[in-house]
Amino acid sequence: MIKKNDLILIGAVIILGLGIIFFINVTKTEGSKVLITIDGKEYDTFPLDEDTTFTVELDNGEYNTFVIKDGQVDMTEASCPDKVCVRHKEIHYNNETIVCLPNNVVLQIIGGEEDEIDAIAK
Amino acid sequence: MKTKKIATYGLLVALAFILSYVETLVTIPFPPVPGMKLGLANLVVLAALYTMGGKESLVLSVLRIVLVGFTFGHPSTMLFSIAGGLLSWILMLLFMKTKWFSLVGVSIVGGISHNIGQILVAIYIVDNINIAYYLPYLLITGAVTGTLIGILGAMIVKRIKNVQNT
Ligand SMILES: [Zn+2]
């Protein structure tokens, strides 16, 4: 019933997926800051080397609380219904994100080596 | 003939409800992807595609999204279901026509495109392309769910065809 082409497709997709994960893992660089965006607009940045707890409070009463500790950011509490952001593991590599879709709040790691190279190039 | 068609619609919509309910109980273990659903209800679209035809499977897909959306979903998740549902429907139809794959392969195409459709909506909503970082995980989950749905789908298609032929 299952054709040879089906198996090739499954194999190709899984290899492609693992390949991209591998590529991301070997090219990833440590970030130095976390950028908070709300509704796609930049809200604030925090350095990763200072431990802190911060709550983003939105105009509509929703909130997201994140903790910076040991150079990593973790979302620890949120008012959203799905809690996807809270279940997400802590992040510290460049361009890694924790997204709270219902509240439209994004934490993104920035300011690692790559950015510095860019800055020097400019 | 006509009654049988209506009966098949009814059967598949009922199945879509059950699967969508099951889906609310299951969460994707790792990594938690924003706005993501497994797309188990793709099973009924796949079954409709192979037992009723392209047009009928689109009707069923839309019917499912609207009915299930109002029953289990929030308005915000509707956009995800629509993007994932329509993208996977159109690609499954195209790949079914090419005859390159069996039903299982077509289902894998559906699973992957369902996930890609949803991540595109997420990227659009939060306006941050970096969410594409989840794409490889979505390819893999899409291939796995697509395979499982395809195997189940093949069994259901066989049963529906038996009923249609009696
Ligand atoms: Zn959240």
PDB file of C-alpha atoms and ligand atoms in Angstrom:
ATOM      1  CA  MET A   1       0.000   0.000   0.000  1.00  0.00           C
ATOM      2  CA  ILE A   2       2.739   2.444   1.024  1.00  0.00           C
ATOM      3  CA  LYS A   3       4.789   3.327  -2.027  1.00  0.00           C
ATOM      4  CA  LYS A   4       8.555   3.656  -2.224  1.00  0.00           C
ATOM      5  CA  ASN A   5       8.065   7.372  -2.909  1.00  0.00           C
ATOM      6  CA  ASP A   6       6.237   7.765   0.418  1.00  0.00           C
ATOM      7  CA  LEU A   7       9.226   6.367   2.293  1.00  0.00           C
ATOM      8  CA  ILE A   8      11.599   8.626   0.347  1.00  0.00           C
ATOM      9  CA  LEU A   9       9.388  11.589   1.293  1.00  0.00           C
ATOM     10  CA  ILE A  10       9.363  10.687   5.010  1.00  0.00           C
ATOM     11  CA  GLY A  11      13.133  10.152   4.976  1.00  0.00           C
ATOM     12  CA  ALA A  12      13.854  13.362   3.070  1.00  0.00           C
ATOM     13  CA  VAL A  13      11.691  15.519   5.339  1.00  0.00           C
ATOM     14  CA  ILE A  14      13.147  14.084   8.554  1.00  0.00           C
ATOM     15  CA  ILE A  15      16.721  14.426   7.253  1.00  0.00           C
ATOM     16  CA  LEU A  16      15.991  18.000   6.145  1.00  0.00           C
ATOM     17  CA  GLY A  17      14.514  18.829   9.565  1.00  0.00           C
ATOM     18  CA  LEU A  18      17.403  17.268  11.478  1.00  0.00           C
ATOM     19  CA  GLY A  19      19.868  18.951   9.096  1.00  0.00           C
ATOM     20  CA  ILE A  20      18.424  22.392   9.811  1.00  0.00           C
ATOM     21  CA  ILE A  21      18.410  21.699  13.577  1.00  0.00           C
ATOM     22  CA  PHE A  22      22.053  20.620  13.317  1.00  0.00           C
ATOM     23  CA  PHE A  23      22.927  23.739  11.309  1.00  0.00           C
ATOM     24  CA  ILE A  24      21.195  26.000  13.857  1.00  0.00           C
ATOM     25  CA  ASN A  25      23.048  24.243  16.667  1.00  0.00           C
ATOM     26  CA  VAL A  26      26.529  24.581  15.185  1.00  0.00           C
ATOM     27  CA  THR A  27      26.064  28.204  14.127  1.00  0.00           C
ATOM     28  CA  LYS A  28      24.318  29.492  17.245  1.00  0.00           C
ATOM     29  CA  THR A  29      26.056  32.167  19.310  1.00  0.00           C
ATOM     30  CA  GLU A  30      25.530  33.377  22.859  1.00  0.00           C
ATOM     31  CA  GLY A  31      23.388  36.508  23.087  1.00  0.00           C
ATOM     32  CA  SER A  32      23.905  39.326  25.527  1.00  0.00           C
ATOM     33  CA  LYS A  33      20.496  40.997  25.733  1.00  0.00           C
ATOM     34  CA  VAL A  34      16.810  40.195  25.591  1.00  0.00           C
ATOM     35  CA  LEU A  35      14.542  42.336  23.459  1.00  0.00           C
ATOM     36  CA  ILE A  36      10.860  42.538  24.350  1.00  0.00           C
ATOM     37  CA  THR A  37       8.411  43.329  21.569  1.00  0.00           C
ATOM     38  CA  ILE A  38       4.687  43.939  21.996  1.00  0.00           C
ATOM     39  CA  ASP A  39       2.435  43.850  18.923  1.00  0.00           C
ATOM     40  CA  GLY A  40       5.592  43.796  16.808  1.00  0.00           C
ATOM     41  CA  LYS A  41       6.908  47.038  18.313  1.00  0.00           C
ATOM     42  CA  GLU A  42      10.119  47.214  20.346  1.00  0.00           C
ATOM     43  CA  TYR A  43       9.291  47.768  23.991  1.00  0.00           C
ATOM     44  CA  ASP A  44      12.506  47.384  26.002  1.00  0.00           C
ATOM     45  CA  THR A  45      15.795  45.479  26.255  1.00  0.00           C
ATOM     46  CA  PHE A  46      17.424  43.914  29.312  1.00  0.00           C
ATOM     47  CA  PRO A  47      21.030  42.696  29.697  1.00  0.00           C
ATOM     48  CA  LEU A  48      21.356  38.959  30.336  1.00  0.00           C
ATOM     49  CA  ASP A  49      24.143  39.375  32.884  1.00  0.00           C
ATOM     50  CA  GLU A  50      21.930  41.062  35.454  1.00  0.00           C
ATOM     51  CA  ASP A  51      19.497  38.816  37.302  1.00  0.00           C
ATOM     52  CA  THR A  52      16.045  40.341  37.417  1.00  0.00           C
ATOM     53  CA  THR A  53      12.313  39.621  37.344  1.00  0.00           C
ATOM     54  CA  PHE A  54      10.083  41.811  35.233  1.00  0.00           C
ATOM     55  CA  THR A  55       6.390  41.877  34.430  1.00  0.00           C
ATOM     56  CA  VAL A  56       5.188  43.272  31.128  1.00  0.00           C
ATOM     57  CA  GLU A  57       1.759  44.752  31.735  1.00  0.00           C
ATOM     58  CA  LEU A  58      -0.406  45.357  28.697  1.00  0.00           C
ATOM     59  CA  ASP A  59      -3.080  48.023  28.347  1.00  0.00           C
ATOM     60  CA  ASN A  60      -5.785  45.368  28.138  1.00  0.00           C
ATOM     61  CA  GLY A  61      -4.874  43.992  31.588  1.00  0.00           C
ATOM     62  CA  GLU A  62      -2.929  40.980  30.300  1.00  0.00           C
ATOM     63  CA  TYR A  63       0.585  40.326  31.607  1.00  0.00           C
ATOM     64  CA  ASN A  64       3.762  38.288  31.077  1.00  0.00           C
ATOM     65  CA  THR A  65       6.398  37.806  33.752  1.00  0.00           C
ATOM     66  CA  PHE A  66       9.927  36.741  32.855  1.00  0.00           C
ATOM     67  CA  VAL A  67      13.020  36.038  34.927  1.00  0.00           C
ATOM     68  CA  ILE A  68      16.645  36.644  33.937  1.00  0.00           C
ATOM     69  CA  LYS A  69      18.962  34.366  35.871  1.00  0.00           C
ATOM     70  CA  ASP A  70      22.398  32.869  35.158  1.00  0.00           C
ATOM     71  CA  GLY A  71      22.469  34.564  31.740  1.00  0.00           C
ATOM     72  CA  GLN A  72      19.184  33.006  30.619  1.00  0.00           C
ATOM     73  CA  VAL A  73      15.622  34.261  30.204  1.00  0.00           C
ATOM     74  CA  ASP A  74      12.559  32.266  31.129  1.00  0.00           C
ATOM     75  CA  MET A  75       8.881  33.164  31.023  1.00  0.00           C
ATOM     76  CA  THR A  76       7.568  32.157  34.423  1.00  0.00           C
ATOM     77  CA  GLU A  77       4.025  33.482  34.468  1.00  0.00           C
ATOM     78  CA  ALA A  78       1.479  34.767  31.984  1.00  0.00           C
ATOM     79  CA  SER A  79      -2.206  35.583  31.740  1.00  0.00           C
ATOM     80  CA  CYS A  80      -2.627  33.862  28.367  1.00  0.00           C
ATOM     81  CA  PRO A  81      -4.949  30.844  28.061  1.00  0.00           C
ATOM     82  CA  ASP A  82      -2.535  28.465  26.295  1.00  0.00           C
ATOM     83  CA  LYS A  83       0.583  28.947  28.501  1.00  0.00           C
ATOM     84  CA  VAL A  84       2.802  27.966  25.558  1.00  0.00           C
ATOM     85  CA  CYS A  85       5.215  30.746  26.560  1.00  0.00           C
ATOM     86  CA  VAL A  86       5.433  29.497  30.154  1.00  0.00           C
ATOM     87  CA  ARG A  87       6.070  25.894  29.085  1.00  0.00           C
ATOM     88  CA  HIS A  88       8.868  27.052  26.776  1.00  0.00           C
ATOM     89  CA  LYS A  89      12.369  26.320  28.002  1.00  0.00           C
ATOM     90  CA  GLU A  90      14.686  29.177  28.963  1.00  0.00           C
ATOM     91  CA  ILE A  91      16.650  30.832  26.148  1.00  0.00           C
ATOM     92  CA  HIS A  92      20.066  32.467  25.777  1.00  0.00           C
ATOM     93  CA  TYR A  93      21.290  31.956  22.191  1.00  0.00           C
ATOM     94  CA  ASN A  94      21.021  34.698  19.573  1.00  0.00           C
ATOM     95  CA  ASN A  95      17.670  34.946  17.780  1.00  0.00           C
ATOM     96  CA  GLU A  96      15.986  32.420  20.056  1.00  0.00           C
ATOM     97  CA  THR A  97      12.480  33.526  20.946  1.00  0.00           C
ATOM     98  CA  ILE A  98       9.777  32.865  23.481  1.00  0.00           C
ATOM     99  CA  VAL A  99       6.455  33.854  21.958  1.00  0.00           C
ATOM    100  CA  CYS A 100       3.206  34.546  23.742  1.00  0.00           C
ATOM    101  CA  LEU A 101       0.843  34.583  20.813  1.00  0.00           C
ATOM    102  CA  PRO A 102      -2.403  35.406  22.664  1.00  0.00           C
ATOM    103  CA  ASN A 103      -0.800  38.470  24.293  1.00  0.00           C
ATOM    104  CA  ASN A 104       1.410  39.180  21.252  1.00  0.00           C
ATOM    105  CA  VAL A 105       4.503  39.479  23.443  1.00  0.00           C
ATOM    106  CA  VAL A 106       7.863  38.219  22.143  1.00  0.00           C
ATOM    107  CA  LEU A 107      11.142  37.808  24.023  1.00  0.00           C
ATOM    108  CA  GLN A 108      14.079  37.608  21.641  1.00  0.00           C
ATOM    109  CA  ILE A 109      17.777  37.156  22.376  1.00  0.00           C
ATOM    110  CA  ILE A 110      19.994  39.698  20.640  1.00  0.00           C
ATOM    111  CA  GLY A 111      23.397  41.341  20.868  1.00  0.00           C
ATOM    112  CA  GLY A 112      25.780  38.433  20.510  1.00  0.00           C
ATOM    113  CA  GLU A 113      28.980  38.167  18.504  1.00  0.00           C
ATOM    114  CA  GLU A 114      27.223  38.402  15.152  1.00  0.00           C
ATOM    115  CA  ASP A 115      25.771  41.800  15.984  1.00  0.00           C
ATOM    116  CA  GLU A 116      29.175  43.041  17.060  1.00  0.00           C
ATOM    117  CA  ILE A 117      30.707  41.930  13.772  1.00  0.00           C
ATOM    118  CA  ASP A 118      27.907  43.759  11.969  1.00  0.00           C
ATOM    119  CA  ALA A 119      28.574  46.844  14.034  1.00  0.00           C
ATOM    120  CA  ILE A 120      32.306  46.772  13.204  1.00  0.00           C
ATOM    121  CA  ALA A 121      31.553  46.230   9.504  1.00  0.00           C
ATOM    122  CA  LYS A 122      29.419  49.356   9.557  1.00  0.00           C
TER     123      LYS A 122
ATOM    124  CA  MET B   1     -26.608   8.161  -4.182  1.00  0.00           C
ATOM    125  CA  LYS B   2     -27.408  11.567  -2.754  1.00  0.00           C
ATOM    126  CA  THR B   3     -28.335  10.221   0.660  1.00  0.00           C
ATOM    127  CA  LYS B   4     -25.114   8.266   0.767  1.00  0.00           C
ATOM    128  CA  LYS B   5     -23.164  11.442   0.088  1.00  0.00           C
ATOM    129  CA  ILE B   6     -24.945  13.274   2.899  1.00  0.00           C
ATOM    130  CA  ALA B   7     -24.351  10.308   5.198  1.00  0.00           C
ATOM    131  CA  THR B   8     -20.628  10.372   4.365  1.00  0.00           C
ATOM    132  CA  TYR B   9     -20.491  14.106   5.078  1.00  0.00           C
ATOM    133  CA  GLY B  10     -22.214  13.527   8.418  1.00  0.00           C
ATOM    134  CA  LEU B  11     -19.890  10.683   9.326  1.00  0.00           C
ATOM    135  CA  LEU B  12     -16.773  12.695   8.523  1.00  0.00           C
ATOM    136  CA  VAL B  13     -17.945  15.848  10.304  1.00  0.00           C
ATOM    137  CA  ALA B  14     -18.664  13.744  13.407  1.00  0.00           C
ATOM    138  CA  LEU B  15     -15.194  12.239  13.149  1.00  0.00           C
ATOM    139  CA  ALA B  16     -13.673  15.706  12.779  1.00  0.00           C
ATOM    140  CA  PHE B  17     -15.370  16.745  16.025  1.00  0.00           C
ATOM    141  CA  ILE B  18     -13.978  13.770  17.917  1.00  0.00           C
ATOM    142  CA  LEU B  19     -10.467  14.322  16.559  1.00  0.00           C
ATOM    143  CA  SER B  20     -10.554  18.044  17.311  1.00  0.00           C
ATOM    144  CA  TYR B  21     -11.601  17.253  20.855  1.00  0.00           C
ATOM    145  CA  VAL B  22      -8.790  14.724  21.226  1.00  0.00           C
ATOM    146  CA  GLU B  23      -6.432  17.384  19.898  1.00  0.00           C
ATOM    147  CA  THR B  24      -7.358  19.795  22.696  1.00  0.00           C
ATOM    148  CA  LEU B  25      -6.204  17.117  25.172  1.00  0.00           C
ATOM    149  CA  VAL B  26      -2.847  16.580  23.471  1.00  0.00           C
ATOM    150  CA  THR B  27      -0.103  19.176  23.614  1.00  0.00           C
ATOM    151  CA  ILE B  28       3.017  19.066  21.512  1.00  0.00           C
ATOM    152  CA  PRO B  29       5.726  18.027  23.962  1.00  0.00           C
ATOM    153  CA  PHE B  30       8.792  19.761  22.594  1.00  0.00           C
ATOM    154  CA  PRO B  31       9.306  22.512  21.790  1.00  0.00           C
ATOM    155  CA  PRO B  32       6.052  24.263  22.613  1.00  0.00           C
ATOM    156  CA  VAL B  33       5.337  26.068  19.361  1.00  0.00           C
ATOM    157  CA  PRO B  34       3.124  29.173  19.487  1.00  0.00           C
ATOM    158  CA  GLY B  35      -0.344  28.633  18.063  1.00  0.00           C
ATOM    159  CA  MET B  36       0.428  25.101  17.016  1.00  0.00           C
ATOM    160  CA  LYS B  37      -2.050  22.255  16.682  1.00  0.00           C
ATOM    161  CA  LEU B  38      -1.340  18.714  15.589  1.00  0.00           C
ATOM    162  CA  GLY B  39      -3.875  18.699  12.768  1.00  0.00           C
ATOM    163  CA  LEU B  40      -5.450  15.337  13.539  1.00  0.00           C
ATOM    164  CA  ALA B  41      -8.666  16.470  11.854  1.00  0.00           C
ATOM    165  CA  ASN B  42      -6.746  16.459   8.574  1.00  0.00           C
ATOM    166  CA  LEU B  43      -7.739  12.800   8.615  1.00  0.00           C
ATOM    167  CA  VAL B  44     -11.284  13.619   7.552  1.00  0.00           C
ATOM    168  CA  VAL B  45     -10.158  15.939   4.754  1.00  0.00           C
ATOM    169  CA  LEU B  46      -7.888  13.187   3.506  1.00  0.00           C
ATOM    170  CA  ALA B  47     -10.710  10.650   3.687  1.00  0.00           C
ATOM    171  CA  ALA B  48     -13.059  13.009   1.832  1.00  0.00           C
ATOM    172  CA  LEU B  49     -10.429  13.612  -0.826  1.00  0.00           C
ATOM    173  CA  TYR B  50     -10.172   9.905  -1.578  1.00  0.00           C
ATOM    174  CA  THR B  51     -13.826   8.928  -1.208  1.00  0.00           C
ATOM    175  CA  MET B  52     -15.744  11.983  -2.415  1.00  0.00           C
ATOM    176  CA  GLY B  53     -13.492  14.271  -4.442  1.00  0.00           C
ATOM    177  CA  GLY B  54     -11.684  17.601  -4.405  1.00  0.00           C
ATOM    178  CA  LYS B  55     -14.688  19.928  -4.174  1.00  0.00           C
ATOM    179  CA  GLU B  56     -16.383  17.881  -1.467  1.00  0.00           C
ATOM    180  CA  SER B  57     -13.207  17.724   0.604  1.00  0.00           C
ATOM    181  CA  LEU B  58     -12.942  21.534   0.497  1.00  0.00           C
ATOM    182  CA  VAL B  59     -16.558  21.857   1.672  1.00  0.00           C
ATOM    183  CA  LEU B  60     -15.772  19.436   4.481  1.00  0.00           C
ATOM    184  CA  SER B  61     -12.567  21.261   5.374  1.00  0.00           C
ATOM    185  CA  VAL B  62     -14.354  24.610   5.677  1.00  0.00           C
ATOM    186  CA  LEU B  63     -17.303  23.042   7.499  1.00  0.00           C
ATOM    187  CA  ARG B  64     -14.948  21.449   9.984  1.00  0.00           C
ATOM    188  CA  ILE B  65     -12.967  24.637  10.611  1.00  0.00           C
ATOM    189  CA  VAL B  66     -16.099  26.710  11.198  1.00  0.00           C
ATOM    190  CA  LEU B  67     -18.028  24.189  13.327  1.00  0.00           C
ATOM    191  CA  VAL B  68     -15.056  23.050  15.391  1.00  0.00           C
ATOM    192  CA  GLY B  69     -13.783  26.621  15.666  1.00  0.00           C
ATOM    193  CA  PHE B  70     -17.035  27.759  17.261  1.00  0.00           C
ATOM    194  CA  THR B  71     -17.194  24.743  19.555  1.00  0.00           C
ATOM    195  CA  PHE B  72     -13.650  24.357  20.918  1.00  0.00           C
ATOM    196  CA  GLY B  73     -11.689  27.326  19.645  1.00  0.00           C
ATOM    197  CA  HIS B  74     -11.141  30.952  20.420  1.00  0.00           C
ATOM    198  CA  PRO B  75     -11.608  33.441  17.581  1.00  0.00           C
ATOM    199  CA  SER B  76      -7.830  33.957  17.565  1.00  0.00           C
ATOM    200  CA  THR B  77      -7.114  30.309  16.776  1.00  0.00           C
ATOM    201  CA  MET B  78      -9.528  30.295  13.831  1.00  0.00           C
ATOM    202  CA  LEU B  79      -6.987  32.044  11.595  1.00  0.00           C
ATOM    203  CA  PHE B  80      -4.490  29.271  12.318  1.00  0.00           C
ATOM    204  CA  SER B  81      -6.993  26.572  11.419  1.00  0.00           C
ATOM    205  CA  ILE B  82      -7.913  28.355   8.206  1.00  0.00           C
ATOM    206  CA  ALA B  83      -4.307  28.887   7.100  1.00  0.00           C
ATOM    207  CA  GLY B  84      -3.235  25.360   8.022  1.00  0.00           C
ATOM    208  CA  GLY B  85      -6.451  23.792   6.717  1.00  0.00           C
ATOM    209  CA  LEU B  86      -6.535  25.494   3.335  1.00  0.00           C
ATOM    210  CA  LEU B  87      -2.826  25.169   2.604  1.00  0.00           C
ATOM    211  CA  SER B  88      -2.884  21.469   3.406  1.00  0.00           C
ATOM    212  CA  TRP B  89      -6.089  20.926   1.414  1.00  0.00           C
ATOM    213  CA  ILE B  90      -4.721  22.525  -1.764  1.00  0.00           C
ATOM    214  CA  LEU B  91      -1.362  20.715  -1.543  1.00  0.00           C
ATOM    215  CA  MET B  92      -2.963  17.343  -0.774  1.00  0.00           C
ATOM    216  CA  LEU B  93      -5.231  17.794  -3.796  1.00  0.00           C
ATOM    217  CA  LEU B  94      -2.293  18.670  -6.063  1.00  0.00           C
ATOM    218  CA  PHE B  95      -0.141  15.800  -4.840  1.00  0.00           C
ATOM    219  CA  MET B  96      -3.030  13.346  -5.088  1.00  0.00           C
ATOM    220  CA  LYS B  97      -3.427  14.317  -8.767  1.00  0.00           C
ATOM    221  CA  THR B  98       0.274  13.757  -9.513  1.00  0.00           C
ATOM    222  CA  LYS B  99      -0.014  10.147  -8.277  1.00  0.00           C
ATOM    223  CA  TRP B 100       3.599  10.295  -7.075  1.00  0.00           C
ATOM    224  CA  PHE B 101       2.620   9.133  -3.621  1.00  0.00           C
ATOM    225  CA  SER B 102       0.083   6.799  -2.070  1.00  0.00           C
ATOM    226  CA  LEU B 103      -2.506   8.137   0.355  1.00  0.00           C
ATOM    227  CA  VAL B 104       0.148   8.026   3.090  1.00  0.00           C
ATOM    228  CA  GLY B 105       2.525  10.277   1.156  1.00  0.00           C
ATOM    229  CA  VAL B 106      -0.292  12.703   0.381  1.00  0.00           C
ATOM    230  CA  SER B 107      -1.134  12.740   4.083  1.00  0.00           C
ATOM    231  CA  ILE B 108       2.488  13.617   4.916  1.00  0.00           C
ATOM    232  CA  VAL B 109       2.323  16.510   2.461  1.00  0.00           C
ATOM    233  CA  GLY B 110      -0.869  17.561   4.266  1.00  0.00           C
ATOM    234  CA  GLY B 111       0.708  17.304   7.721  1.00  0.00           C
ATOM    235  CA  ILE B 112       3.733  19.373   6.761  1.00  0.00           C
ATOM    236  CA  SER B 113       1.791  22.060   4.903  1.00  0.00           C
ATOM    237  CA  HIS B 114      -0.684  22.268   7.790  1.00  0.00           C
ATOM    238  CA  ASN B 115       2.204  23.109  10.112  1.00  0.00           C
ATOM    239  CA  ILE B 116       3.827  25.538   7.680  1.00  0.00           C
ATOM    240  CA  GLY B 117       0.520  27.357   7.195  1.00  0.00           C
ATOM    241  CA  GLN B 118       0.219  27.824  10.948  1.00  0.00           C
ATOM    242  CA  ILE B 119       3.771  29.069  11.475  1.00  0.00           C
ATOM    243  CA  LEU B 120       3.264  31.595   8.657  1.00  0.00           C
ATOM    244  CA  VAL B 121       0.273  32.998  10.547  1.00  0.00           C
ATOM    245  CA  ALA B 122       2.317  33.138  13.759  1.00  0.00           C
ATOM    246  CA  ILE B 123       5.131  34.998  11.974  1.00  0.00           C
ATOM    247  CA  TYR B 124       2.575  37.417  10.547  1.00  0.00           C
ATOM    248  CA  ILE B 125       0.832  38.025  13.893  1.00  0.00           C
ATOM    249  CA  VAL B 126       3.902  38.741  16.016  1.00  0.00           C
ATOM    250  CA  ASP B 127       5.754  40.282  13.052  1.00  0.00           C
ATOM    251  CA  ASN B 128       8.979  38.427  13.829  1.00  0.00           C
ATOM    252  CA  ILE B 129      10.613  36.189  11.207  1.00  0.00           C
ATOM    253  CA  ASN B 130      12.750  34.482  13.863  1.00  0.00           C
ATOM    254  CA  ILE B 131       9.841  32.209  14.710  1.00  0.00           C
ATOM    255  CA  ALA B 132      10.815  30.339  11.545  1.00  0.00           C
ATOM    256  CA  TYR B 133      13.337  28.785  13.953  1.00  0.00           C
ATOM    257  CA  TYR B 134      10.586  26.277  14.795  1.00  0.00           C
ATOM    258  CA  LEU B 135      10.269  25.176  11.188  1.00  0.00           C
ATOM    259  CA  PRO B 136      12.545  22.085  11.358  1.00  0.00           C
ATOM    260  CA  TYR B 137      10.607  20.793  14.375  1.00  0.00           C
ATOM    261  CA  LEU B 138       7.393  21.405  12.455  1.00  0.00           C
ATOM    262  CA  LEU B 139       8.690  19.501   9.431  1.00  0.00           C
ATOM    263  CA  ILE B 140       9.470  16.506  11.622  1.00  0.00           C
ATOM    264  CA  THR B 141       6.183  16.589  13.579  1.00  0.00           C
ATOM    265  CA  GLY B 142       4.343  17.076  10.290  1.00  0.00           C
ATOM    266  CA  ALA B 143       6.002  14.011   8.781  1.00  0.00           C
ATOM    267  CA  VAL B 144       5.221  11.890  11.852  1.00  0.00           C
ATOM    268  CA  THR B 145       1.582  12.975  12.295  1.00  0.00           C
ATOM    269  CA  GLY B 146       1.131  12.809   8.519  1.00  0.00           C
ATOM    270  CA  THR B 147       2.292   9.194   8.453  1.00  0.00           C
ATOM    271  CA  LEU B 148       0.027   8.166  11.340  1.00  0.00           C
ATOM    272  CA  ILE B 149      -2.956  10.007   9.852  1.00  0.00           C
ATOM    273  CA  GLY B 150      -2.201   8.432   6.479  1.00  0.00           C
ATOM    274  CA  ILE B 151      -2.232   4.896   7.885  1.00  0.00           C
ATOM    275  CA  LEU B 152      -5.480   5.540   9.786  1.00  0.00           C
ATOM    276  CA  GLY B 153      -6.881   7.335   6.737  1.00  0.00           C
ATOM    277  CA  ALA B 154      -6.245   4.354   4.491  1.00  0.00           C
ATOM    278  CA  MET B 155      -8.291   2.147   6.845  1.00  0.00           C
ATOM    279  CA  ILE B 156     -11.141   4.649   7.013  1.00  0.00           C
ATOM    280  CA  VAL B 157     -11.191   5.151   3.240  1.00  0.00           C
ATOM    281  CA  LYS B 158     -11.505   1.396   2.780  1.00  0.00           C
ATOM    282  CA  ARG B 159     -14.482   1.248   5.158  1.00  0.00           C
ATOM    283  CA  ILE B 160     -16.240   4.230   3.592  1.00  0.00           C
ATOM    284  CA  LYS B 161     -15.798   2.695   0.135  1.00  0.00           C
ATOM    285  CA  ASN B 162     -17.331  -0.543   1.424  1.00  0.00           C
ATOM    286  CA  VAL B 163     -20.361   1.396   2.649  1.00  0.00           C
ATOM    287  CA  GLN B 164     -20.604   3.390  -0.581  1.00  0.00           C
ATOM    288  CA  ASN B 165     -20.616   0.214  -2.630  1.00  0.00           C
ATOM    289  CA  THR B 166     -23.396  -1.528  -0.758  1.00  0.00           C
TER     290      THR B 166
HETATM  291 ZN    ZN C   1       1.557  32.965  26.664  1.00  0.00          ZN
END
